[in-house]
XYZ file of C-alpha atoms in Angstrom:
405
model
C 140.485 162.812 -13.517
C 138.255 165.454 -11.903
C 138.601 166.258 -8.232
C 136.318 168.021 -5.805
C 138.972 170.420 -4.560
C 137.273 171.620 -1.401
C 137.101 170.094 2.047
C 136.545 171.015 5.686
C 139.720 170.838 7.727
C 141.785 172.251 10.532
C 144.828 174.047 9.195
C 147.802 176.113 10.329
C 148.404 179.714 9.253
C 150.738 182.500 10.290
C 148.588 184.390 12.774
C 149.327 185.533 16.331
C 145.811 184.925 17.632
C 144.420 182.066 15.505
C 147.363 180.012 14.220
C 145.082 176.995 13.728
C 141.590 177.272 12.265
C 138.704 175.113 11.079
C 136.681 175.682 7.940
C 136.310 175.027 4.239
C 139.495 175.289 2.178
C 140.739 174.398 -1.277
C 142.575 171.101 -1.613
C 145.616 170.605 -3.807
C 146.828 167.417 -5.457
C 150.294 167.923 -6.951
C 152.209 164.878 -8.226
C 154.595 163.548 -5.577
C 157.110 160.725 -5.465
C 157.759 158.328 -2.618
C 161.472 157.824 -3.423
C 164.076 159.111 -5.852
C 163.917 157.424 -9.279
C 160.268 156.521 -8.785
C 157.632 158.242 -10.955
C 155.691 161.173 -9.570
C 152.061 160.241 -8.941
C 148.967 162.279 -8.218
C 147.304 161.440 -4.938
C 144.244 159.254 -4.675
C 141.262 160.094 -2.497
C 141.200 159.004 1.127
C 138.794 159.875 3.931
C 140.433 160.434 7.324
C 138.670 158.318 9.925
C 140.631 158.569 13.175
C 143.264 161.205 13.969
C 145.794 161.542 16.765
C 147.398 164.699 18.093
C 151.193 164.861 18.069
C 153.556 167.199 19.891
C 154.845 168.258 16.478
C 151.373 169.673 15.742
C 151.567 171.741 18.901
C 155.016 173.060 17.949
C 153.746 173.968 14.472
C 150.867 175.878 16.053
C 153.369 177.870 18.113
C 155.425 178.511 14.976
C 152.307 179.887 13.286
C 151.711 182.181 16.230
C 155.264 183.513 15.723
C 154.731 183.771 11.913
C 157.474 181.209 11.258
C 155.460 178.659 9.272
C 155.959 179.852 5.703
C 158.621 177.266 4.863
C 156.264 174.483 5.994
C 153.382 175.391 3.679
C 152.791 173.450 0.448
C 154.197 175.337 -2.547
C 151.901 178.181 -3.531
C 149.779 177.932 -0.368
C 149.567 179.971 2.813
C 148.215 177.176 5.005
C 148.970 173.589 5.997
C 146.346 170.990 6.904
C 147.743 169.443 10.074
C 147.897 165.870 11.310
C 149.984 162.830 10.444
C 148.901 160.151 12.936
C 145.813 158.077 12.319
C 143.810 155.886 9.971
C 142.210 156.758 6.633
C 139.689 155.007 4.378
C 140.913 154.594 0.796
C 137.740 155.175 -1.155
C 138.723 153.545 -4.446
C 140.133 150.409 -2.815
C 137.598 149.846 -0.008
C 140.223 149.485 2.687
C 141.737 151.212 5.667
C 145.286 152.502 5.473
C 148.043 154.227 7.424
C 149.663 157.167 5.642
C 153.432 156.874 5.274
C 154.150 160.510 5.968
C 157.661 161.025 4.527
C 158.580 160.923 0.843
C 160.421 162.996 -1.720
C 163.294 163.232 -4.165
C 165.710 161.165 -2.107
C 166.866 157.572 -1.937
C 165.701 157.401 1.672
C 163.617 160.403 2.815
C 164.404 159.655 6.444
C 168.158 159.865 5.823
C 168.233 162.531 3.115
C 171.396 164.431 2.208
C 171.995 168.030 1.169
C 171.229 167.502 -2.533
C 167.944 165.730 -1.811
C 164.504 166.976 -0.814
C 161.632 165.541 1.168
C 158.068 166.279 2.265
C 155.979 165.191 5.222
C 152.219 164.923 5.124
C 150.803 167.238 7.786
C 154.210 168.563 8.824
C 156.249 169.952 5.975
C 155.171 170.857 2.454
C 152.170 168.523 2.158
C 148.682 168.553 3.669
C 147.828 166.128 6.461
C 144.826 164.178 7.672
C 142.730 166.531 9.832
C 140.279 166.953 6.964
C 137.103 165.388 5.624
C 138.949 164.309 2.487
C 142.521 164.346 1.236
C 144.730 163.106 -1.581
C 147.790 160.966 -0.907
C 150.406 159.235 -3.049
C 148.975 155.723 -3.621
C 152.334 154.112 -2.822
C 152.244 155.774 0.590
C 148.936 154.319 1.808
C 150.153 151.342 3.799
C 148.052 148.230 4.277
C 146.808 146.860 7.572
C 147.582 143.196 8.354
C 145.816 140.636 6.199
C 143.301 139.683 8.900
C 141.788 143.180 8.693
C 141.536 143.131 4.893
C 137.741 143.066 4.633
C 136.871 145.438 7.453
C 134.444 148.222 6.562
C 134.172 149.571 10.113
C 137.264 149.826 12.274
C 137.018 148.725 15.925
C 137.681 151.734 18.127
C 140.270 149.835 20.184
C 142.221 149.011 17.018
C 142.018 152.604 15.795
C 143.475 153.761 19.114
C 146.428 151.389 18.743
C 147.094 152.331 15.137
C 147.204 156.036 15.968
C 150.687 155.303 17.348
C 152.075 153.971 14.035
C 154.263 157.023 13.393
C 155.805 157.384 16.890
C 156.242 153.642 17.273
C 158.053 153.506 13.929
C 160.355 156.220 15.289
C 161.050 153.985 18.295
C 161.929 151.037 16.058
C 164.343 153.313 14.205
C 165.889 154.505 17.475
C 166.426 150.952 18.683
C 167.989 149.999 15.352
C 170.360 152.976 15.491
C 171.355 152.272 19.089
C 172.142 148.689 18.101
C 174.241 149.927 15.166
C 176.161 152.391 17.317
C 176.469 150.064 20.289
C 177.928 147.234 18.217
C 180.482 149.564 16.608
C 181.232 151.357 19.863
C 182.013 148.410 22.095
C 182.774 145.297 20.059
C 186.497 145.637 20.746
C 185.794 145.719 24.469
C 183.778 142.506 24.110
C 186.505 140.869 22.000
C 189.028 141.536 24.756
C 186.687 140.618 27.593
C 185.471 137.358 26.048
C 188.482 136.435 23.897
C 186.171 135.941 20.909
C 186.037 136.822 17.212
C 184.620 140.088 15.862
C 181.299 138.646 14.680
C 180.407 137.334 18.129
C 181.808 140.436 19.810
C 179.489 142.709 17.810
C 176.477 140.647 18.887
C 177.607 140.794 22.509
C 178.184 144.544 22.282
C 174.740 145.107 20.821
C 173.233 143.238 23.765
C 175.374 144.858 26.475
C 174.440 148.311 25.176
C 171.115 147.833 26.934
C 172.383 146.314 30.184
C 171.335 149.442 32.106
C 168.993 151.662 30.099
C 167.648 155.013 31.288
C 164.696 156.601 29.520
C 164.380 160.183 30.734
C 160.797 161.258 30.085
C 157.473 159.443 30.056
C 155.832 160.485 26.789
C 154.954 158.230 23.883
C 158.422 158.278 22.330
C 160.118 157.191 25.535
C 157.444 154.604 26.218
C 157.810 153.014 22.786
C 161.617 153.038 22.849
C 161.380 151.237 26.181
C 158.962 148.749 24.649
C 161.374 148.105 21.779
C 164.248 147.554 24.194
C 162.200 145.118 26.245
C 160.959 143.181 23.201
C 164.484 142.742 21.857
C 166.570 142.495 25.033
C 164.867 140.358 27.640
C 167.596 140.811 30.251
C 167.878 144.589 29.949
C 167.393 146.627 33.098
C 165.135 149.547 32.091
C 164.526 152.588 34.278
C 162.047 155.310 33.335
C 162.672 158.682 34.957
C 160.101 161.498 34.955
C 158.236 163.981 37.133
C 154.969 162.028 37.314
C 153.882 160.395 40.527
C 154.868 156.755 40.892
C 151.176 155.831 41.071
C 150.250 157.645 37.860
C 148.654 155.664 35.077
C 151.675 156.103 32.808
C 154.087 154.894 35.473
C 151.925 151.910 36.303
C 151.660 151.034 32.612
C 155.428 150.844 32.048
C 155.951 148.827 35.200
C 153.229 146.321 34.318
C 153.595 146.055 30.542
C 157.300 146.670 29.987
C 158.692 145.023 33.110
C 160.526 148.286 33.757
C 161.301 150.291 36.886
C 160.080 153.829 37.394
C 161.582 156.693 39.381
C 159.838 159.986 40.079
C 162.071 163.061 40.202
C 159.583 165.077 42.249
C 161.311 167.138 44.965
C 164.812 165.975 43.900
C 167.689 168.224 42.909
C 169.928 167.276 39.978
C 172.588 165.599 42.081
C 169.948 163.502 43.857
C 168.370 162.476 40.556
C 171.689 161.235 39.184
C 172.581 159.382 42.373
C 169.144 157.762 42.521
C 169.441 156.626 38.900
C 172.806 154.962 39.597
C 171.456 153.331 42.758
C 168.348 152.044 40.970
C 170.406 150.539 38.147
C 173.191 149.214 40.310
C 175.678 151.207 38.217
C 175.884 153.964 35.648
C 173.719 153.820 32.544
C 175.022 152.016 29.456
C 172.492 153.906 27.338
C 170.663 157.108 28.247
C 167.635 158.095 26.124
C 166.562 161.725 26.477
C 162.868 162.226 25.656
C 161.759 164.827 28.223
C 162.244 167.905 26.046
C 164.329 169.611 28.745
C 168.039 170.355 29.119
C 167.932 168.612 32.474
C 168.338 165.234 30.784
C 171.794 166.003 29.328
C 173.005 167.564 32.594
C 172.034 164.431 34.509
C 173.813 162.241 31.956
C 177.025 164.274 31.570
C 177.465 166.843 34.352
C 176.373 164.402 37.054
C 177.828 161.285 35.381
C 174.697 159.136 35.258
C 175.933 157.892 31.858
C 178.870 155.544 32.214
C 182.078 154.969 30.288
C 181.582 153.784 26.692
C 177.902 154.730 27.007
C 175.503 156.057 24.376
C 173.396 159.183 24.791
C 170.360 159.002 22.491
C 169.097 162.574 22.155
C 165.478 162.204 21.059
C 164.115 165.504 22.383
C 163.335 168.451 20.131
C 164.503 171.805 21.466
C 166.929 171.374 24.368
C 170.641 171.991 23.947
C 172.994 169.137 24.775
C 176.194 170.271 26.478
C 179.153 168.352 27.831
C 182.650 168.911 29.152
C 184.973 167.671 26.408
C 187.656 166.359 28.770
C 185.642 163.737 30.695
C 183.439 163.118 27.647
C 186.451 162.145 25.558
C 188.120 160.021 28.215
C 184.876 158.223 28.979
C 184.603 157.317 25.281
C 180.921 158.278 25.090
C 178.789 158.742 21.970
C 175.908 161.124 21.301
C 173.311 159.851 18.844
C 170.657 162.164 17.427
C 168.367 161.074 14.616
C 164.592 161.417 14.554
C 163.417 159.423 11.571
C 162.164 156.060 10.355
C 161.685 154.129 7.108
C 158.676 152.469 5.482
C 159.926 149.141 6.807
C 159.745 150.511 10.353
C 156.219 151.819 9.826
C 155.060 148.425 8.546
C 156.682 146.708 11.531
C 155.015 149.209 13.856
C 151.575 148.480 12.402
C 152.037 144.745 12.991
C 153.212 145.227 16.583
C 150.535 147.750 17.518
C 147.651 145.590 16.312
C 148.439 143.070 19.068
C 149.356 145.572 21.782
C 147.610 147.144 24.779
C 148.485 150.709 23.862
C 144.845 151.597 23.214
C 144.592 151.904 27.004
C 146.670 155.100 26.800
C 144.431 156.958 24.319
C 141.652 159.337 25.373
C 139.177 160.947 22.993
C 138.181 164.542 22.474
C 134.842 165.170 20.802
C 135.257 166.416 17.240
C 132.720 169.227 17.686
C 134.567 170.503 20.747
C 137.880 170.422 18.895
C 136.788 172.174 15.707
C 134.817 174.830 17.633
C 138.079 176.287 18.992
C 141.204 174.326 17.976
C 143.607 176.709 19.750
C 141.742 176.327 23.041
C 141.604 172.546 22.609
C 145.365 172.308 22.067
C 146.241 174.536 25.001
C 143.620 173.499 27.558
C 142.737 169.881 26.762
C 145.371 168.169 24.654
C 148.664 169.733 25.814
C 148.122 170.949 29.343
C 149.025 169.773 32.811
C 147.218 166.523 33.517
C 146.518 165.815 29.850
C 146.413 162.141 28.793
C 149.438 160.532 27.203
C 147.681 160.582 23.821
C 144.550 162.384 22.688
C 142.715 161.431 19.510
C 139.488 162.293 17.720
C 137.008 160.212 15.734
C 136.914 162.240 12.529
C 134.410 160.110 10.585
C 132.092 158.043 12.782
C 130.627 156.159 9.824
C 133.807 154.056 9.657
C 134.294 153.380 13.404
C 132.734 150.630 15.497
C 132.676 152.269 18.916
C 131.520 149.061 20.642
C 134.747 147.179 19.933
C-alpha cells in the first residue's frame, strides 16, 4: 500500500517561543496494536473533520515550552501532532468515526502495569487529529450509532456533542470506580444498619456513596461526572463548587440539566467554603470529587472536614498535591481514589449518551484560519484564558459538516 506521507497539521515541538506550530509535515504509519495478543496493524486513512481542544493539549504545549516533550514524541520523531477529541471521516469506509485514543501492548491500556506499554493518539507516542489527514489503527475507529450510518455530512450540533466523547468516557470510568470503591468501603456498615445480607448491602453501599456528592470545579470533567451521578442515582444530592458567578452559563447549565445545586466560592475563605458546603448538603460529603486543578480542593475536604467519615475522595485533577493528616484520616476511615482512564466500552457508552444530550450548548467555535495563523496565541488568549468557554472546538474540514443543523 502506498501512502501520501505529508499533511498540514498543528504539532508540538520543544521550543521556548513556538512550542506549537502549523505547517506541512511528514506523516508516519507504524503498525500498532489495540490490545496485547492482538496483531499489529498499519493505520488506515482518516480525514479529521471536527476537533476539540483539551486541557491536556495546553499542558503539552507548556511542556514543549520547557523542552520536556521528548518522551511524548512518536519513536524517531521530534514532533507530535496534537488533538484527541473530535470526529474523523474514514475514507475507505465512507463513515464518520471517533478515535479510541489509547492502545498498546497491554491487556487493558487504561489499567496497564509495569511490564506493559501503551500509546495515546495526540498525547503520547502517536500523532493526533489536528491534521488534514492521518492514519489510525482500524480497530480503534469507533462507529457512531446505527441511525447515523449513512451520513455523509455531520450536523454541527451532533459534532459538538461528540467532541466530548473522550472526557465523557473518563466520567463513566470515574463513576464506575466510585461505585466499586463505595460498595467495598461501606457494605459492612450497610449490613449492620439494615440487618441484611452482603449482596444487598453492597448495592445499598453503592447507592449511599452518592447521598451527598461534592464536585469541586466546573470544567467538563466535573460536569460529566455530575451527569453520570445524576443519571445513575436519582436521589443523590449533588453540589457543584467553583469560583464562577452563580448566574454564569456553566452554573445555570448544571442547575437546569443535572438537577444539581451550585455554590460560588467568590470572596470566601477556606473555612467559609467548607462550612457552606456542609450547610448546603445538610451534612458532610459522602463523596468529594476534585476537578479544579488546585490544592484548595483537598484542603477543603481534609483540613476543613468537608468530607465525612467513611467518605471517598476522588482526585481527578492533574497537578495539585493531595495532603492529609494521617490521624483523623485513618480514624475517619476515608479513601482516596485517583485514576484517570477509561476503556473502549466506556467510550462507546459515551458516544451513545452524547448523541441524545444537550452538551452542544457548551461548545463555542474558533475559526480554523485564526487558530492556525498563531496557535500559541489562540491557546493562551482565546481557548484557555479568563472568560473562555467551557469547550472550544474548530471545524477542520467544512466539506463534511452541515452547519445548518
